[in-house]
PDB file of C-alpha atoms in Angstrom:
ATOM      1  CA  MET A 254      21.825  -1.091  -9.777  1.00 71.00           C
ATOM      2  CA  ARG A 255      23.902  -3.423  -7.666  1.00 87.00           C
ATOM      3  CA  ILE A 256      22.299  -6.042  -5.486  1.00 92.00           C
ATOM      4  CA  HIS A 257      24.227  -5.078  -2.345  1.00 92.00           C
ATOM      5  CA  ARG A 258      22.799  -1.560  -2.497  1.00 92.00           C
ATOM      6  CA  ILE A 259      19.262  -2.884  -2.763  1.00 92.00           C
ATOM      7  CA  TYR A 260      19.952  -5.226   0.139  1.00 94.00           C
ATOM      8  CA  ALA A 261      21.319  -2.308   2.192  1.00 93.00           C
ATOM      9  CA  VAL A 262      18.163  -0.247   1.654  1.00 91.00           C
ATOM     10  CA  ILE A 263      15.932  -3.197   2.585  1.00 88.00           C
ATOM     11  CA  LEU A 264      18.045  -3.912   5.658  1.00 91.00           C
ATOM     12  CA  ARG A 265      17.847  -0.265   6.735  1.00 89.00           C
ATOM     13  CA  PHE A 266      14.063  -0.293   6.545  1.00 84.00           C
ATOM     14  CA  MET A 267      13.899  -3.564   8.481  1.00 84.00           C
ATOM     15  CA  TYR A 268      15.960  -2.053  11.297  1.00 86.00           C
ATOM     16  CA  LEU A 269      13.709   1.004  11.360  1.00 82.00           C
ATOM     17  CA  PHE A 270      10.549  -1.128  11.375  1.00 81.00           C
ATOM     18  CA  ARG A 271      11.793  -3.206  14.260  1.00 82.00           C
ATOM     19  CA  ARG A 272      12.254  -0.120  16.421  1.00 79.00           C
ATOM     20  CA  SER A 273       8.950   1.586  15.724  1.00 81.00           C
ATOM     21  CA  TYR A 274       5.481   0.103  15.394  1.00 79.00           C
ATOM     22  CA  ASP A 275       4.220   3.408  14.001  1.00 82.00           C
ATOM     23  CA  ARG A 276       6.349   2.905  10.912  1.00 81.00           C
ATOM     24  CA  ILE A 277       4.935  -0.575  10.404  1.00 79.00           C
ATOM     25  CA  SER A 278       1.470   0.938  10.630  1.00 80.00           C
ATOM     26  CA  ASP A 279       2.359   3.602   8.096  1.00 83.00           C
ATOM     27  CA  ALA A 280       3.832   1.048   5.717  1.00 82.00           C
ATOM     28  CA  PHE A 281       1.012  -1.517   5.767  1.00 85.00           C
ATOM     29  CA  TYR A 282      -2.145  -0.188   7.425  1.00 88.00           C
ATOM     30  CA  TRP A 283      -2.698   3.034   5.485  1.00 89.00           C
ATOM     31  CA  PRO A 284      -1.996   1.591   2.014  1.00 90.00           C
ATOM     32  CA  THR A 285      -4.497  -1.184   2.795  1.00 93.00           C
ATOM     33  CA  ILE A 286      -7.107   1.363   3.869  1.00 94.00           C
ATOM     34  CA  ASP A 287      -6.454   3.426   0.720  1.00 95.00           C
ATOM     35  CA  LEU A 288      -6.880   0.382  -1.529  1.00 94.00           C
ATOM     36  CA  MET A 289     -10.137  -0.581   0.145  1.00 96.00           C
ATOM     37  CA  LEU A 290     -11.475   2.983   0.021  1.00 96.00           C
ATOM     38  CA  TRP A 291     -10.653   3.532  -3.651  1.00 96.00           C
ATOM     39  CA  GLY A 292     -11.805   0.026  -4.538  1.00 94.00           C
ATOM     40  CA  LEU A 293     -15.199   0.557  -2.929  1.00 94.00           C
ATOM     41  CA  THR A 294     -15.478   4.000  -4.508  1.00 95.00           C
ATOM     42  CA  SER A 295     -14.744   2.635  -7.984  1.00 92.00           C
ATOM     43  CA  VAL A 296     -17.261  -0.198  -7.506  1.00 90.00           C
ATOM     44  CA  TYR A 297     -19.873   2.357  -6.445  1.00 90.00           C
ATOM     45  CA  PHE A 298     -19.267   4.590  -9.470  1.00 89.00           C
ATOM     46  CA  ARG A 299     -19.116   1.629 -11.816  1.00 86.00           C
ATOM     47  CA  SER A 300     -22.496   0.374 -10.635  1.00 84.00           C
ATOM     48  CA  TYR A 301     -24.155   3.720 -11.413  1.00 82.00           C
ATOM     49  CA  MET A 302     -22.649   4.230 -14.865  1.00 79.00           C
ATOM     50  CA  PRO A 303     -25.246   3.601 -17.582  1.00 73.00           C
ATOM     51  CA  ASP A 304     -22.845   1.834 -19.989  1.00 73.00           C
ATOM     52  CA  ALA A 305     -20.925  -0.152 -17.402  1.00 58.00           C
ATOM     53  CA  SER A 306     -20.146  -3.679 -18.472  1.00 61.00           C
ATOM     54  CA  LYS A 307     -20.470  -6.215 -15.691  1.00 57.00           C
TER      55      LYS A 307
END
């Protein structure tokens, strides 16, 4: 893949982010919430497994 095509895609997303705060929220807020939710869930299940190594 050529570098100018990658740059064009990144530039397109930057222009879209600048116009809409909802897109920024969708790009950063929800993935962060998902990581925290699944991280806490895995810690919970790991603590109740009988053979879990700590």
